[in-house]
Amino acid sequence: MRDTYLPYGKQMLDDADIEAVVNVLKGDYLTTGPMIKQFEERMAKYVGAQYAVAFTNGTAALHGACFAAGIGEDDEVITSPITFAASANCVLYQGGIVVFADIDQQTYNIDPTEIEKKITSKTKAIIPVHFTGQPVQLDAIHRLAKEHNLVVIEDAAHALGATYQGEKIGALSDMTMFSFHPVKHITTGEGGIITTNSKEYYEKLMQFRSHGITRNSNLLTENHGPWYYDMQFLGYNYRMTDIQAALGCSQLDKLGSFVKRRKEIVAAYNEAFSDLLEVQTPYQHIDTDSSWHLYILKLNLDTLSVSRKEVFEELHKMNIGVNVHYIPVHTLSYYQELGYKRGSLPKSEQMYEEIISLPLFPLMQEQDIQDVIDTVKYVIKKVKK
Ligand SMILES: *Cc1c(COP(=O)(O)O)cnc(C)c1O
């Protein structure tokens, strides 16, 4: 057994990252300075989008996207229940109604045929989540969006570096959100961004993240002089600092090697577990190249004498920090109080009972990978029927 606890995810920082941050601390601008613009330009270029707007975190970025998309009171927005609460909460911030559509049992991603069933005359947008880093079926989703005049906001918190039909995630829909929380592909401590090809969305996002205030003379209806600004709608202070943006730029230099390392770990897991009858390794759709934020092992519960909880606890006892992604959002207390019903999304609810996420992060050493493999095999052998 390992003598130290292995978490499921962790950042990887080097001296260049630390130097980048220190340089900002020694400079003139801690916020609203040149590093923000540089980070935005580099992120936009990386994903192939025209614009990017950085935010304090991914959740704030999603809030901004919902605002820019014009989501308001009683507008319906469709998303997946197998996601972090933020993908749905951003709709509620705007007074909208969250409508959950069930998942595809192979990819665990939102299923376009389930989306179609949930579209009504009040539907305004779809927020598909590239769960684990594997892109959703964007072709089918874009077809529905076009037919019903819907905005598509991709939640790509897991999918920086992923591709769909050979094209990078980040410039394929109206807006795309990435998160820079420490467990994600690159980190800024806390941070998020929206990438888009629309100038209109870009301008709204810029104004939204800074109180709804603008100094842009083209947008002002009066102008008292060089000091003048106007607040034209209720925005927030959702600005990222230059300290964070400098870290983001430095981390972006390493994204390619981070994704490569994640893929190596995934290949080792797939090889180790593919002939284990008690578990199912992740399915990869032919149209997608995942950037592997998460590695999910599905337990074939009818071959085991215990539930997922016991497997989870056994692994934790042996210092393997497995996790569960996610508790279906509609079953959380707040959503239950809003009236969402258990049993309404059976595929998501069933999947939730069967899954564990294995440790997966670039800093993992060969011995860490081997420890995960050996411990999972040991525990499965112990609890199989
Ligand atoms: C991390 C995450 C978010 C929110 O990002 P934060 O930066 O933590 O606010 C949203 N959606 C998904 C799927 C995430 O994993």
Short mmCIF file of C-alpha atoms in Angstrom, two decimals, residues 73-382:
data_model
loop_
_atom_site.label_atom_id
_atom_site.label_comp_id
_atom_site.label_asym_id
_atom_site.label_seq_id
_atom_site.Cartn_x
_atom_site.Cartn_y
_atom_site.Cartn_z
CA GLU A 73 -36.58 35.70 -16.83
CA ASP A 74 -38.29 32.39 -17.72
CA ASP A 75 -36.04 31.58 -20.69
CA GLU A 76 -35.26 27.87 -20.81
CA VAL A 77 -31.71 26.61 -21.19
CA ILE A 78 -30.86 22.94 -21.71
CA THR A 79 -27.83 21.32 -20.08
CA SER A 80 -26.57 18.00 -18.76
CA PRO A 81 -27.23 16.77 -15.20
CA ILE A 82 -23.81 15.06 -15.21
CA THR A 83 -21.76 18.18 -14.60
CA PHE A 84 -20.60 20.56 -11.91
CA ALA A 85 -23.45 22.70 -10.51
CA ALA A 86 -22.01 25.82 -12.17
CA SER A 87 -23.15 24.72 -15.66
CA ALA A 88 -26.76 25.04 -14.45
CA ASN A 89 -26.42 27.76 -11.79
CA CYS A 90 -25.36 30.33 -14.40
CA VAL A 91 -28.83 30.09 -15.93
CA LEU A 92 -30.49 30.68 -12.55
CA TYR A 93 -28.31 33.78 -11.96
CA GLN A 94 -30.05 35.31 -14.98
CA GLY A 95 -33.54 34.30 -13.83
CA GLY A 96 -33.74 31.55 -16.44
CA ILE A 97 -35.05 28.00 -16.12
CA VAL A 98 -32.68 25.04 -16.27
CA VAL A 99 -33.92 22.08 -18.30
CA PHE A 100 -31.86 18.91 -17.96
CA ALA A 101 -31.53 16.44 -20.84
CA ASP A 102 -30.32 12.90 -20.15
CA ILE A 103 -26.96 11.49 -21.20
CA ASP A 104 -25.68 9.01 -23.75
CA GLN A 105 -24.71 5.93 -21.74
CA GLN A 106 -21.55 5.32 -23.75
CA THR A 107 -19.92 8.76 -23.74
CA TYR A 108 -21.72 10.09 -20.60
CA ASN A 109 -22.23 13.31 -22.56
CA ILE A 110 -25.58 15.02 -23.09
CA ASP A 111 -27.51 13.14 -25.80
CA PRO A 112 -28.73 15.29 -28.74
CA THR A 113 -31.89 13.17 -29.10
CA GLU A 114 -32.69 13.88 -25.43
CA ILE A 115 -32.04 17.59 -26.04
CA GLU A 116 -34.50 17.58 -28.92
CA LYS A 117 -37.24 16.15 -26.67
CA LYS A 118 -36.76 19.04 -24.24
CA ILE A 119 -36.92 21.93 -26.73
CA THR A 120 -39.99 24.18 -26.33
CA SER A 121 -40.97 27.63 -27.60
CA LYS A 122 -39.24 29.06 -24.49
CA THR A 123 -35.87 27.41 -25.13
CA LYS A 124 -33.16 30.04 -25.70
CA ALA A 125 -29.85 28.19 -25.41
CA ILE A 126 -28.02 24.91 -24.94
CA ILE A 127 -25.04 24.52 -22.60
CA PRO A 128 -23.40 21.24 -23.63
CA VAL A 129 -20.62 20.03 -21.30
CA HIS A 130 -17.61 18.21 -22.75
CA PHE A 131 -17.62 15.80 -19.84
CA THR A 132 -14.18 14.37 -18.89
CA GLY A 133 -12.66 16.27 -21.86
CA GLN A 134 -14.46 14.32 -24.59
CA PRO A 135 -16.35 16.71 -26.89
CA VAL A 136 -20.10 16.30 -27.24
CA GLN A 137 -21.70 15.57 -30.62
CA LEU A 138 -21.49 19.18 -31.79
CA ASP A 139 -22.82 18.50 -35.32
CA ALA A 140 -26.15 17.27 -33.99
CA ILE A 141 -26.33 20.05 -31.37
CA HIS A 142 -25.56 22.78 -33.94
CA ARG A 143 -28.25 21.34 -36.21
CA LEU A 144 -30.84 21.62 -33.42
CA ALA A 145 -29.60 25.11 -32.52
CA LYS A 146 -29.96 26.31 -36.09
CA GLU A 147 -33.41 24.78 -36.50
CA HIS A 148 -34.74 26.31 -33.26
CA ASN A 149 -32.67 29.52 -33.22
CA LEU A 150 -30.75 28.68 -30.04
CA VAL A 151 -27.45 30.00 -28.71
CA VAL A 152 -24.83 27.33 -27.96
CA ILE A 153 -22.50 27.98 -25.00
CA GLU A 154 -19.99 25.15 -24.62
CA ASP A 155 -18.90 24.32 -21.09
CA ALA A 156 -15.36 23.27 -21.97
CA ALA A 157 -14.01 23.37 -18.41
CA HIS A 158 -12.74 19.82 -19.03
CA ALA A 159 -11.80 20.20 -22.67
CA LEU A 160 -8.91 22.63 -23.18
CA GLY A 161 -6.79 20.97 -25.88
CA ALA A 162 -9.54 18.60 -27.05
CA THR A 163 -10.66 18.40 -30.68
CA TYR A 164 -13.94 17.60 -32.43
CA GLN A 165 -13.63 16.25 -35.99
CA GLY A 166 -10.03 17.50 -35.96
CA GLU A 167 -10.87 21.06 -34.86
CA LYS A 168 -9.92 22.54 -31.51
CA ILE A 169 -12.68 23.13 -29.01
CA GLY A 170 -13.08 26.88 -28.41
CA ALA A 171 -14.19 28.38 -31.72
CA LEU A 172 -16.93 26.04 -32.89
CA SER A 173 -20.03 27.49 -31.15
CA ASP A 174 -21.32 30.95 -30.20
CA MET A 175 -19.29 31.01 -26.99
CA THR A 176 -17.01 28.55 -25.16
CA MET A 177 -16.00 28.60 -21.50
CA PHE A 178 -12.74 27.28 -20.05
CA SER A 179 -11.85 27.11 -16.34
CA PHE A 180 -8.41 27.52 -14.77
CA HIS A 181 -9.12 25.96 -11.40
CA PRO A 182 -6.05 23.98 -10.20
CA VAL A 183 -7.47 20.57 -11.16
CA LYS A 184 -8.14 21.70 -14.76
CA HIS A 185 -5.63 21.49 -17.64
CA ILE A 186 -3.86 24.76 -16.86
CA THR A 187 -4.35 26.95 -13.80
CA THR A 188 -4.45 30.59 -12.74
CA GLY A 189 -5.40 29.70 -9.14
CA GLU A 190 -8.98 30.68 -9.89
CA GLY A 191 -9.89 31.83 -13.36
CA GLY A 192 -12.02 31.37 -16.42
CA ILE A 193 -12.43 32.65 -19.97
CA ILE A 194 -14.97 32.90 -22.76
CA THR A 195 -13.75 32.50 -26.33
CA THR A 196 -15.97 33.65 -29.21
CA ASN A 197 -15.94 34.76 -32.84
CA SER A 198 -18.68 37.32 -32.27
CA LYS A 199 -17.75 40.97 -31.78
CA GLU A 200 -21.16 41.64 -30.28
CA TYR A 201 -20.74 38.95 -27.60
CA TYR A 202 -17.18 40.11 -27.00
CA GLU A 203 -18.24 43.69 -26.27
CA LYS A 204 -21.07 42.59 -23.99
CA LEU A 205 -18.77 40.25 -22.06
CA MET A 206 -16.12 42.98 -21.59
CA GLN A 207 -18.72 45.38 -20.21
CA PHE A 208 -20.44 42.72 -18.06
CA ARG A 209 -17.24 41.77 -16.25
CA SER A 210 -16.70 45.39 -15.21
CA HIS A 211 -20.02 46.57 -13.66
CA GLY A 212 -21.72 47.22 -17.00
CA ILE A 213 -19.48 50.28 -17.31
CA THR A 214 -18.02 51.46 -20.61
CA ARG A 215 -15.62 54.22 -21.68
CA ASN A 216 -15.98 53.32 -25.35
CA SER A 217 -16.91 56.63 -27.01
CA ASN A 218 -18.86 54.76 -29.70
CA LEU A 219 -21.16 53.37 -27.03
CA LEU A 220 -21.62 56.56 -24.94
CA THR A 221 -24.81 58.59 -25.39
CA GLU A 222 -23.26 61.66 -23.70
CA ASN A 223 -19.65 62.56 -23.00
CA HIS A 224 -18.66 65.13 -20.38
CA GLY A 225 -14.92 64.82 -21.04
CA PRO A 226 -11.94 62.49 -20.83
CA TRP A 227 -12.95 61.23 -17.35
CA TYR A 228 -16.43 60.24 -18.46
CA TYR A 229 -17.81 56.72 -18.34
CA ASP A 230 -21.33 55.37 -18.28
CA MET A 231 -22.95 52.35 -16.66
CA GLN A 232 -25.46 50.99 -19.13
CA PHE A 233 -26.63 47.80 -17.45
CA LEU A 234 -26.03 45.97 -14.17
CA GLY A 235 -22.73 44.13 -14.46
CA TYR A 236 -20.34 42.71 -11.89
CA ASN A 237 -16.70 42.95 -10.91
CA TYR A 238 -15.59 39.67 -12.49
CA ARG A 239 -12.10 40.84 -13.52
CA MET A 240 -9.11 38.51 -13.44
CA THR A 241 -5.86 39.96 -12.02
CA ASP A 242 -2.63 40.36 -14.00
CA ILE A 243 -0.99 38.07 -11.44
CA GLN A 244 -3.33 35.28 -12.54
CA ALA A 245 -3.08 36.12 -16.24
CA ALA A 246 0.75 35.92 -16.09
CA LEU A 247 0.47 32.48 -14.52
CA GLY A 248 -2.03 31.52 -17.23
CA CYS A 249 0.37 32.60 -20.02
CA SER A 250 3.21 30.65 -18.50
CA GLN A 251 1.01 27.58 -17.98
CA LEU A 252 -0.24 27.78 -21.57
CA ASP A 253 3.37 27.20 -22.73
CA LYS A 254 3.11 23.73 -21.18
CA LEU A 255 -0.43 22.76 -22.20
CA GLY A 256 0.77 20.48 -24.99
CA SER A 257 3.02 18.49 -22.67
CA PHE A 258 0.29 18.38 -19.99
CA VAL A 259 -2.24 16.88 -22.40
CA LYS A 260 0.36 14.45 -23.76
CA ARG A 261 1.14 13.23 -20.24
CA ARG A 262 -2.56 12.81 -19.45
CA LYS A 263 -2.93 10.67 -22.57
CA GLU A 264 0.00 8.48 -21.53
CA ILE A 265 -1.57 7.85 -18.13
CA VAL A 266 -4.93 7.08 -19.77
CA ALA A 267 -3.23 4.59 -22.14
CA ALA A 268 -1.65 2.83 -19.14
CA TYR A 269 -5.02 2.64 -17.34
CA ASN A 270 -6.83 1.41 -20.47
CA GLU A 271 -4.29 -1.33 -20.99
CA ALA A 272 -4.37 -2.41 -17.35
CA PHE A 273 -8.16 -2.51 -17.01
CA SER A 274 -9.40 -3.49 -20.48
CA ASP A 275 -9.64 -7.20 -19.71
CA LEU A 276 -10.99 -6.77 -16.19
CA LEU A 277 -14.61 -7.96 -16.46
CA GLU A 278 -15.72 -6.10 -13.34
CA VAL A 279 -15.03 -2.64 -14.77
CA GLN A 280 -15.60 -0.68 -17.96
CA THR A 281 -12.94 1.68 -19.35
CA PRO A 282 -14.02 4.96 -21.01
CA TYR A 283 -15.60 4.87 -24.47
CA GLN A 284 -14.20 7.24 -27.08
CA HIS A 285 -16.37 8.46 -29.94
CA ILE A 286 -14.63 8.39 -33.33
CA ASP A 287 -15.31 12.13 -33.94
CA THR A 288 -13.48 13.19 -30.80
CA ASP A 289 -9.99 13.47 -29.37
CA SER A 290 -10.36 13.97 -25.61
CA SER A 291 -7.97 16.12 -23.60
CA TRP A 292 -8.65 13.83 -20.61
CA HIS A 293 -9.56 15.93 -17.62
CA LEU A 294 -11.02 12.85 -15.91
CA TYR A 295 -10.61 9.09 -16.17
CA ILE A 296 -13.83 7.37 -15.19
CA LEU A 297 -14.03 3.70 -14.41
CA LYS A 298 -17.54 2.25 -14.48
CA LEU A 299 -18.12 -0.66 -12.12
CA ASN A 300 -20.13 -3.60 -13.41
CA LEU A 301 -22.06 -3.79 -10.16
CA ASP A 302 -23.71 -7.15 -10.92
CA THR A 303 -20.24 -8.76 -10.86
CA LEU A 304 -19.38 -7.27 -7.45
CA SER A 305 -20.55 -8.25 -3.96
CA VAL A 306 -20.50 -4.62 -2.77
CA SER A 307 -21.69 -1.20 -3.94
CA ARG A 308 -19.62 1.68 -5.37
CA LYS A 309 -19.37 3.16 -1.86
CA GLU A 310 -17.38 0.19 -0.52
CA VAL A 311 -15.04 0.19 -3.53
CA PHE A 312 -14.51 3.93 -3.07
CA GLU A 313 -13.81 3.54 0.65
CA GLU A 314 -11.41 0.59 0.15
CA LEU A 315 -9.40 2.65 -2.37
CA HIS A 316 -9.28 5.64 -0.03
CA LYS A 317 -8.12 3.44 2.83
CA MET A 318 -5.24 2.45 0.59
CA ASN A 319 -4.40 6.11 -0.18
CA ILE A 320 -5.80 6.19 -3.72
CA GLY A 321 -7.79 9.44 -3.87
CA VAL A 322 -10.59 8.41 -6.19
CA ASN A 323 -13.53 10.77 -6.60
CA VAL A 324 -17.05 10.75 -8.05
CA HIS A 325 -17.99 13.04 -10.96
CA TYR A 326 -20.72 14.08 -10.59
CA ILE A 327 -23.69 13.92 -8.28
CA PRO A 328 -26.46 14.63 -10.83
CA VAL A 329 -27.24 18.33 -10.43
CA HIS A 330 -31.03 17.85 -10.38
CA THR A 331 -30.73 15.66 -7.25
CA LEU A 332 -28.93 18.35 -5.19
CA SER A 333 -31.10 19.84 -2.41
CA TYR A 334 -31.46 23.28 -3.97
CA TYR A 335 -32.63 21.80 -7.27
CA GLN A 336 -34.96 19.40 -5.43
CA GLU A 337 -36.50 22.44 -3.70
CA LEU A 338 -37.00 24.02 -7.11
CA GLY A 339 -39.07 20.96 -8.03
CA TYR A 340 -36.70 18.78 -10.08
CA LYS A 341 -37.54 15.10 -9.55
CA ARG A 342 -35.41 12.08 -8.86
CA GLY A 343 -36.18 9.42 -11.44
CA SER A 344 -36.64 12.02 -14.19
CA LEU A 345 -33.20 11.39 -15.75
CA PRO A 346 -32.74 7.64 -15.32
CA LYS A 347 -29.56 7.17 -17.35
CA SER A 348 -27.70 9.90 -15.45
CA GLU A 349 -28.95 8.62 -12.11
CA GLN A 350 -27.91 5.05 -12.90
CA MET A 351 -24.47 6.12 -14.14
CA TYR A 352 -23.92 8.04 -10.90
CA GLU A 353 -24.25 4.80 -8.87
CA GLU A 354 -21.57 3.03 -10.93
CA ILE A 355 -18.67 5.45 -11.38
CA ILE A 356 -15.36 6.37 -9.79
CA SER A 357 -12.77 8.83 -11.14
CA LEU A 358 -9.17 7.65 -10.86
CA PRO A 359 -6.26 10.01 -10.13
CA LEU A 360 -5.17 11.75 -13.36
CA PHE A 361 -2.76 14.69 -13.51
CA PRO A 362 0.53 15.40 -15.35
CA LEU A 363 2.64 15.40 -12.19
CA MET A 364 1.88 11.70 -11.59
CA GLN A 365 5.02 9.55 -11.60
CA GLU A 366 5.30 6.03 -13.04
CA GLN A 367 5.09 4.62 -9.53
CA ASP A 368 1.87 6.57 -8.86
CA ILE A 369 0.28 5.12 -12.00
CA GLN A 370 1.37 1.61 -11.03
CA ASP A 371 0.02 2.11 -7.49
CA VAL A 372 -3.40 3.07 -8.87
CA ILE A 373 -3.45 0.07 -11.21
CA ASP A 374 -2.29 -2.42 -8.56
CA THR A 375 -4.64 -1.10 -5.89
CA VAL A 376 -7.71 -1.05 -8.16
CA LYS A 377 -6.96 -4.63 -9.26
CA TYR A 378 -6.43 -5.71 -5.65
CA VAL A 379 -9.68 -4.14 -4.42
CA ILE A 380 -11.73 -5.49 -7.35
CA LYS A 381 -10.37 -8.99 -6.76
CA LYS A 382 -11.31 -8.71 -3.12
#
